[in-house]
mmCIF file of N, CA and C in Angstrom:
data_model
loop_
_atom_site.group_PDB
_atom_site.id
_atom_site.type_symbol
_atom_site.label_atom_id
_atom_site.label_comp_id
_atom_site.label_asym_id
_atom_site.label_seq_id
_atom_site.Cartn_x
_atom_site.Cartn_y
_atom_site.Cartn_z
ATOM 1 N N MET A 244 23.943 32.029 14.449
ATOM 2 C CA MET A 244 22.636 31.413 14.594
ATOM 3 C C MET A 244 22.001 31.110 13.227
ATOM 4 N N LYS A 245 22.255 31.967 12.247
ATOM 5 C CA LYS A 245 21.691 31.757 10.912
ATOM 6 C C LYS A 245 22.197 30.475 10.259
ATOM 7 N N PRO A 246 23.495 30.134 10.366
ATOM 8 C CA PRO A 246 23.960 28.873 9.760
ATOM 9 C C PRO A 246 23.279 27.650 10.375
ATOM 10 N N PHE A 247 22.985 27.712 11.665
ATOM 11 C CA PHE A 247 22.309 26.598 12.335
ATOM 12 C C PHE A 247 20.926 26.358 11.726
ATOM 13 N N PHE A 248 20.166 27.425 11.527
ATOM 14 C CA PHE A 248 18.832 27.285 10.943
ATOM 15 C C PHE A 248 18.898 26.845 9.484
ATOM 16 N N ALA A 249 19.890 27.297 8.766
ATOM 17 C CA ALA A 249 20.060 26.890 7.368
ATOM 18 C C ALA A 249 20.358 25.396 7.285
ATOM 19 N N ILE A 250 21.243 24.900 8.170
ATOM 20 C CA ILE A 250 21.571 23.475 8.198
ATOM 21 C C ILE A 250 20.353 22.659 8.612
ATOM 22 N N LEU A 251 19.621 23.143 9.598
ATOM 23 C CA LEU A 251 18.409 22.459 10.052
ATOM 24 C C LEU A 251 17.363 22.385 8.937
ATOM 25 N N LEU A 252 17.185 23.462 8.220
ATOM 26 C CA LEU A 252 16.241 23.494 7.099
ATOM 27 C C LEU A 252 16.664 22.521 5.998
ATOM 28 N N LEU A 253 17.934 22.515 5.674
ATOM 29 C CA LEU A 253 18.445 21.602 4.660
ATOM 30 C C LEU A 253 18.255 20.142 5.074
ATOM 31 N N ALA A 254 18.507 19.828 6.332
ATOM 32 C CA ALA A 254 18.320 18.462 6.835
ATOM 33 C C ALA A 254 16.844 18.054 6.746
ATOM 34 N N CYS A 255 15.947 18.958 7.075
ATOM 35 C CA CYS A 255 14.508 18.660 6.978
ATOM 36 C C CYS A 255 14.091 18.383 5.538
ATOM 37 N N ILE A 256 14.617 19.157 4.606
ATOM 38 C CA ILE A 256 14.280 18.960 3.198
ATOM 39 C C ILE A 256 14.770 17.600 2.714
ATOM 40 N N VAL A 257 16.002 17.243 3.084
ATOM 41 C CA VAL A 257 16.555 15.956 2.667
ATOM 42 C C VAL A 257 15.741 14.806 3.251
ATOM 43 N N LEU A 258 15.404 14.875 4.538
ATOM 44 C CA LEU A 258 14.615 13.807 5.172
ATOM 45 C C LEU A 258 13.226 13.696 4.558
ATOM 46 N N THR A 259 12.587 14.815 4.299
ATOM 47 C CA THR A 259 11.256 14.808 3.707
ATOM 48 C C THR A 259 11.276 14.177 2.321
ATOM 49 N N SER A 260 12.275 14.500 1.519
ATOM 50 C CA SER A 260 12.336 13.937 0.168
ATOM 51 C C SER A 260 12.573 12.435 0.205
ATOM 52 N N SER A 261 13.356 11.935 1.158
ATOM 53 C CA SER A 261 13.582 10.488 1.233
ATOM 54 C C SER A 261 12.311 9.762 1.669
ATOM 55 N N PHE A 262 11.538 10.344 2.580
ATOM 56 C CA PHE A 262 10.268 9.725 2.973
ATOM 57 C C PHE A 262 9.295 9.725 1.811
ATOM 58 N N PHE A 263 9.294 10.781 1.019
ATOM 59 C CA PHE A 263 8.412 10.867 -0.143
ATOM 60 C C PHE A 263 8.747 9.778 -1.147
ATOM 61 N N GLU A 264 10.039 9.535 -1.382
ATOM 62 C CA GLU A 264 10.444 8.493 -2.322
ATOM 63 C C GLU A 264 9.992 7.120 -1.849
ATOM 64 N N LEU A 265 10.086 6.848 -0.552
ATOM 65 C CA LEU A 265 9.637 5.567 -0.021
ATOM 66 C C LEU A 265 8.136 5.398 -0.200
ATOM 67 N N THR A 266 7.374 6.459 0.012
ATOM 68 C CA THR A 266 5.927 6.394 -0.150
ATOM 69 C C THR A 266 5.555 6.145 -1.602
ATOM 70 N N VAL A 267 6.196 6.825 -2.518
ATOM 71 C CA VAL A 267 5.900 6.652 -3.936
ATOM 72 C C VAL A 267 6.268 5.240 -4.377
ATOM 73 N N ALA A 268 7.395 4.730 -3.903
ATOM 74 C CA ALA A 268 7.810 3.374 -4.276
ATOM 75 C C ALA A 268 6.814 2.355 -3.752
ATOM 76 N N GLY A 269 6.343 2.518 -2.516
ATOM 77 C CA GLY A 269 5.358 1.597 -1.952
ATOM 78 C C GLY A 269 4.055 1.657 -2.714
ATOM 79 N N SER A 270 3.660 2.844 -3.117
ATOM 80 C CA SER A 270 2.428 3.021 -3.864
ATOM 81 C C SER A 270 2.517 2.356 -5.229
ATOM 82 N N ALA A 271 3.658 2.468 -5.884
ATOM 83 C CA ALA A 271 3.832 1.843 -7.198
ATOM 84 C C ALA A 271 3.768 0.324 -7.070
ATOM 85 N N PHE A 272 4.359 -0.210 -6.012
ATOM 86 C CA PHE A 272 4.311 -1.658 -5.753
ATOM 87 C C PHE A 272 2.866 -2.106 -5.591
ATOM 88 N N CYS A 273 2.116 -1.411 -4.736
ATOM 89 C CA CYS A 273 0.725 -1.789 -4.489
ATOM 90 C C CYS A 273 -0.133 -1.624 -5.733
ATOM 91 N N ASP A 274 0.092 -0.541 -6.474
ATOM 92 C CA ASP A 274 -0.700 -0.317 -7.685
ATOM 93 C C ASP A 274 -0.523 -1.456 -8.685
ATOM 94 N N SER A 275 0.718 -1.869 -8.896
ATOM 95 C CA SER A 275 0.959 -2.924 -9.882
ATOM 96 C C SER A 275 0.416 -4.267 -9.399
ATOM 97 N N LYS A 276 0.606 -4.585 -8.121
ATOM 98 C CA LYS A 276 0.113 -5.857 -7.593
ATOM 99 C C LYS A 276 -1.415 -5.891 -7.578
ATOM 100 N N CYS A 277 -2.051 -4.783 -7.208
ATOM 101 C CA CYS A 277 -3.517 -4.742 -7.150
ATOM 102 C C CYS A 277 -4.127 -4.752 -8.549
ATOM 103 N N LYS A 278 -3.430 -4.189 -9.514
ATOM 104 C CA LYS A 278 -3.928 -4.217 -10.891
ATOM 105 C C LYS A 278 -4.041 -5.669 -11.367
ATOM 106 N N VAL A 279 -3.048 -6.489 -11.027
ATOM 107 C CA VAL A 279 -3.087 -7.909 -11.381
ATOM 108 C C VAL A 279 -4.182 -8.611 -10.585
ATOM 109 N N ARG A 280 -4.243 -8.334 -9.276
ATOM 110 C CA ARG A 280 -5.207 -8.997 -8.393
ATOM 111 C C ARG A 280 -6.646 -8.701 -8.824
ATOM 112 N N CYS A 281 -6.902 -7.505 -9.281
ATOM 113 C CA CYS A 281 -8.270 -7.083 -9.605
ATOM 114 C C CYS A 281 -8.587 -7.162 -11.102
ATOM 115 N N ALA A 282 -7.737 -7.819 -11.872
ATOM 116 C CA ALA A 282 -7.915 -7.872 -13.328
ATOM 117 C C ALA A 282 -9.260 -8.447 -13.747
ATOM 118 N N LYS A 283 -9.767 -9.434 -13.018
ATOM 119 C CA LYS A 283 -11.032 -10.074 -13.397
ATOM 120 C C LYS A 283 -12.187 -9.689 -12.487
ATOM 121 N N ALA A 284 -12.014 -8.673 -11.663
ATOM 122 C CA ALA A 284 -13.059 -8.263 -10.718
ATOM 123 C C ALA A 284 -14.246 -7.664 -11.457
ATOM 124 N N GLY A 285 -15.441 -7.901 -10.919
ATOM 125 C CA GLY A 285 -16.648 -7.341 -11.508
ATOM 126 C C GLY A 285 -16.729 -5.837 -11.294
ATOM 127 N N VAL A 286 -16.339 -5.378 -10.110
ATOM 128 C CA VAL A 286 -16.347 -3.956 -9.781
ATOM 129 C C VAL A 286 -14.895 -3.557 -9.519
ATOM 130 N N LYS A 287 -14.175 -3.199 -10.591
ATOM 131 C CA LYS A 287 -12.732 -2.981 -10.496
ATOM 132 C C LYS A 287 -12.348 -1.838 -9.575
ATOM 133 N N ASP A 288 -13.087 -0.721 -9.622
ATOM 134 C CA ASP A 288 -12.694 0.419 -8.797
ATOM 135 C C ASP A 288 -12.771 0.082 -7.311
ATOM 136 N N ARG A 289 -13.782 -0.664 -6.898
ATOM 137 C CA ARG A 289 -13.905 -1.068 -5.497
ATOM 138 C C ARG A 289 -12.805 -2.063 -5.132
ATOM 139 N N CYS A 290 -12.522 -2.995 -6.016
ATOM 140 C CA CYS A 290 -11.468 -3.974 -5.784
ATOM 141 C C CYS A 290 -10.119 -3.274 -5.625
ATOM 142 N N LEU A 291 -9.816 -2.342 -6.525
ATOM 143 C CA LEU A 291 -8.553 -1.625 -6.456
ATOM 144 C C LEU A 291 -8.439 -0.795 -5.179
ATOM 145 N N LYS A 292 -9.553 -0.194 -4.759
ATOM 146 C CA LYS A 292 -9.548 0.617 -3.542
ATOM 147 C C LYS A 292 -9.191 -0.238 -2.330
ATOM 148 N N TYR A 293 -9.913 -1.332 -2.129
ATOM 149 C CA TYR A 293 -9.687 -2.158 -0.948
ATOM 150 C C TYR A 293 -8.378 -2.931 -1.026
ATOM 151 N N CYS A 294 -7.993 -3.350 -2.200
ATOM 152 C CA CYS A 294 -6.707 -4.006 -2.366
ATOM 153 C C CYS A 294 -5.579 -3.034 -1.999
ATOM 154 N N GLY A 295 -5.705 -1.794 -2.431
ATOM 155 C CA GLY A 295 -4.696 -0.783 -2.113
ATOM 156 C C GLY A 295 -4.588 -0.522 -0.625
ATOM 157 N N ILE A 296 -5.741 -0.447 0.051
ATOM 158 C CA ILE A 296 -5.753 -0.251 1.505
ATOM 159 C C ILE A 296 -5.055 -1.418 2.188
ATOM 160 N N CYS A 297 -5.399 -2.620 1.791
ATOM 161 C CA CYS A 297 -4.816 -3.818 2.399
ATOM 162 C C CYS A 297 -3.320 -3.914 2.107
ATOM 163 N N CYS A 298 -2.934 -3.602 0.889
ATOM 164 C CA CYS A 298 -1.527 -3.677 0.498
ATOM 165 C C CYS A 298 -0.686 -2.678 1.286
ATOM 166 N N GLU A 299 -1.164 -1.462 1.423
ATOM 167 C CA GLU A 299 -0.420 -0.453 2.173
ATOM 168 C C GLU A 299 -0.214 -0.893 3.615
ATOM 169 N N LYS A 300 -1.232 -1.500 4.197
ATOM 170 C CA LYS A 300 -1.137 -1.928 5.588
ATOM 171 C C LYS A 300 -0.296 -3.197 5.739
ATOM 172 N N CYS A 301 -0.464 -4.155 4.854
ATOM 173 C CA CYS A 301 0.184 -5.464 4.987
ATOM 174 C C CYS A 301 1.500 -5.572 4.239
ATOM 175 N N LYS A 302 1.746 -4.669 3.292
ATOM 176 C CA LYS A 302 2.967 -4.704 2.471
ATOM 177 C C LYS A 302 3.068 -5.955 1.598
ATOM 178 N N CYS A 303 1.934 -6.568 1.274
ATOM 179 C CA CYS A 303 1.931 -7.719 0.360
ATOM 180 C C CYS A 303 0.535 -7.888 -0.237
ATOM 181 N N VAL A 304 0.483 -8.570 -1.364
ATOM 182 C CA VAL A 304 -0.765 -8.907 -2.052
ATOM 183 C C VAL A 304 -0.600 -10.332 -2.566
ATOM 184 N N PRO A 305 -1.580 -11.214 -2.321
ATOM 185 C CA PRO A 305 -1.467 -12.587 -2.830
ATOM 186 C C PRO A 305 -1.388 -12.611 -4.357
ATOM 187 N N SER A 306 -0.722 -13.608 -4.890
ATOM 188 C CA SER A 306 -0.596 -13.725 -6.345
ATOM 189 C C SER A 306 -1.905 -14.188 -6.968
ATOM 190 N N GLY A 307 -2.050 -13.950 -8.230
ATOM 191 C CA GLY A 307 -3.242 -14.381 -8.955
ATOM 192 C C GLY A 307 -4.399 -13.431 -8.786
ATOM 193 N N THR A 308 -5.535 -13.791 -9.376
ATOM 194 C CA THR A 308 -6.718 -12.938 -9.322
ATOM 195 C C THR A 308 -7.712 -13.378 -8.254
ATOM 196 N N TYR A 309 -7.496 -14.555 -7.664
ATOM 197 C CA TYR A 309 -8.421 -15.043 -6.641
ATOM 198 C C TYR A 309 -7.692 -16.087 -5.791
ATOM 199 N N GLY A 310 -8.047 -16.174 -4.532
ATOM 200 C CA GLY A 310 -7.442 -17.184 -3.656
ATOM 201 C C GLY A 310 -6.008 -16.844 -3.307
ATOM 202 N N ASN A 311 -5.237 -17.847 -2.964
ATOM 203 C CA ASN A 311 -3.824 -17.725 -2.584
ATOM 204 C C ASN A 311 -3.596 -16.802 -1.391
ATOM 205 N N LYS A 312 -4.625 -16.571 -0.579
ATOM 206 C CA LYS A 312 -4.488 -15.631 0.529
ATOM 207 C C LYS A 312 -3.556 -16.130 1.625
ATOM 208 N N ASN A 313 -3.231 -17.427 1.625
ATOM 209 C CA ASN A 313 -2.290 -17.930 2.620
ATOM 210 C C ASN A 313 -0.887 -17.369 2.403
ATOM 211 N N GLU A 314 -0.610 -16.825 1.231
ATOM 212 C CA GLU A 314 0.684 -16.203 0.954
ATOM 213 C C GLU A 314 0.893 -14.950 1.792
ATOM 214 N N CYS A 315 -0.199 -14.340 2.231
ATOM 215 C CA CYS A 315 -0.122 -13.083 2.981
ATOM 216 C C CYS A 315 -1.142 -13.121 4.126
ATOM 217 N N PRO A 316 -0.767 -13.642 5.299
ATOM 218 C CA PRO A 316 -1.718 -13.791 6.409
ATOM 219 C C PRO A 316 -2.375 -12.483 6.852
ATOM 220 N N CYS A 317 -1.634 -11.373 6.842
ATOM 221 C CA CYS A 317 -2.218 -10.091 7.230
ATOM 222 C C CYS A 317 -3.363 -9.735 6.287
ATOM 223 N N TYR A 318 -3.125 -9.888 4.995
ATOM 224 C CA TYR A 318 -4.121 -9.607 3.957
ATOM 225 C C TYR A 318 -5.330 -10.524 4.143
ATOM 226 N N ARG A 319 -5.061 -11.801 4.421
ATOM 227 C CA ARG A 319 -6.114 -12.802 4.592
ATOM 228 C C ARG A 319 -6.982 -12.514 5.818
ATOM 229 N N ASP A 320 -6.366 -12.080 6.914
ATOM 230 C CA ASP A 320 -7.071 -11.959 8.184
ATOM 231 C C ASP A 320 -7.730 -10.607 8.422
ATOM 232 N N MET A 321 -7.517 -9.636 7.547
ATOM 233 C CA MET A 321 -8.131 -8.327 7.742
ATOM 234 C C MET A 321 -9.641 -8.421 7.494
ATOM 235 N N LYS A 322 -10.425 -7.897 8.440
ATOM 236 C CA LYS A 322 -11.892 -7.965 8.355
ATOM 237 C C LYS A 322 -12.495 -6.563 8.309
ATOM 238 N N ASN A 323 -13.687 -6.476 7.704
ATOM 239 C CA ASN A 323 -14.407 -5.206 7.703
ATOM 240 C C ASN A 323 -15.236 -5.107 8.986
ATOM 241 N N SER A 324 -16.028 -4.067 9.115
ATOM 242 C CA SER A 324 -16.810 -3.846 10.337
ATOM 243 C C SER A 324 -17.870 -4.923 10.559
ATOM 244 N N LYS A 325 -18.239 -5.653 9.513
ATOM 245 C CA LYS A 325 -19.244 -6.707 9.629
ATOM 246 C C LYS A 325 -18.613 -8.083 9.861
ATOM 247 N N GLY A 326 -17.264 -8.117 9.987
ATOM 248 C CA GLY A 326 -16.580 -9.378 10.235
ATOM 249 C C GLY A 326 -16.297 -10.206 8.991
ATOM 250 N N LYS A 327 -16.531 -9.627 7.836
ATOM 251 C CA LYS A 327 -16.252 -10.333 6.580
ATOM 252 C C LYS A 327 -14.878 -9.908 6.063
ATOM 253 N N PRO A 328 -14.271 -10.717 5.177
ATOM 254 C CA PRO A 328 -12.949 -10.342 4.653
ATOM 255 C C PRO A 328 -12.977 -8.974 3.976
ATOM 256 N N LYS A 329 -12.003 -8.135 4.326
ATOM 257 C CA LYS A 329 -11.932 -6.798 3.758
ATOM 258 C C LYS A 329 -11.189 -6.792 2.431
ATOM 259 N N CYS A 330 -10.195 -7.654 2.311
ATOM 260 C CA CYS A 330 -9.307 -7.624 1.159
ATOM 261 C C CYS A 330 -9.787 -8.566 0.061
ATOM 262 N N PRO A 331 -9.788 -8.082 -1.192
ATOM 263 C CA PRO A 331 -10.259 -8.912 -2.299
ATOM 264 C C PRO A 331 -9.262 -10.006 -2.689
#
């Protein structure tokens, strides 16, 4: 019975580490894309926050610092609670 639990524990550790790597890679992608997107923003911390939220959900960020939202329809169509665009 002990070898079974040892194998199960090892499998859980391996799976957890692979999920962690995917999360870190996605975060690095969003961080770099949002840094470019928010380069000219007046309130950079707010821009980076909402861009990061949108990027994590949509898995894309439009190119440039403004416009080009047709490149990423999910990013373009996301709205806040007031019905205004959520993503910068």
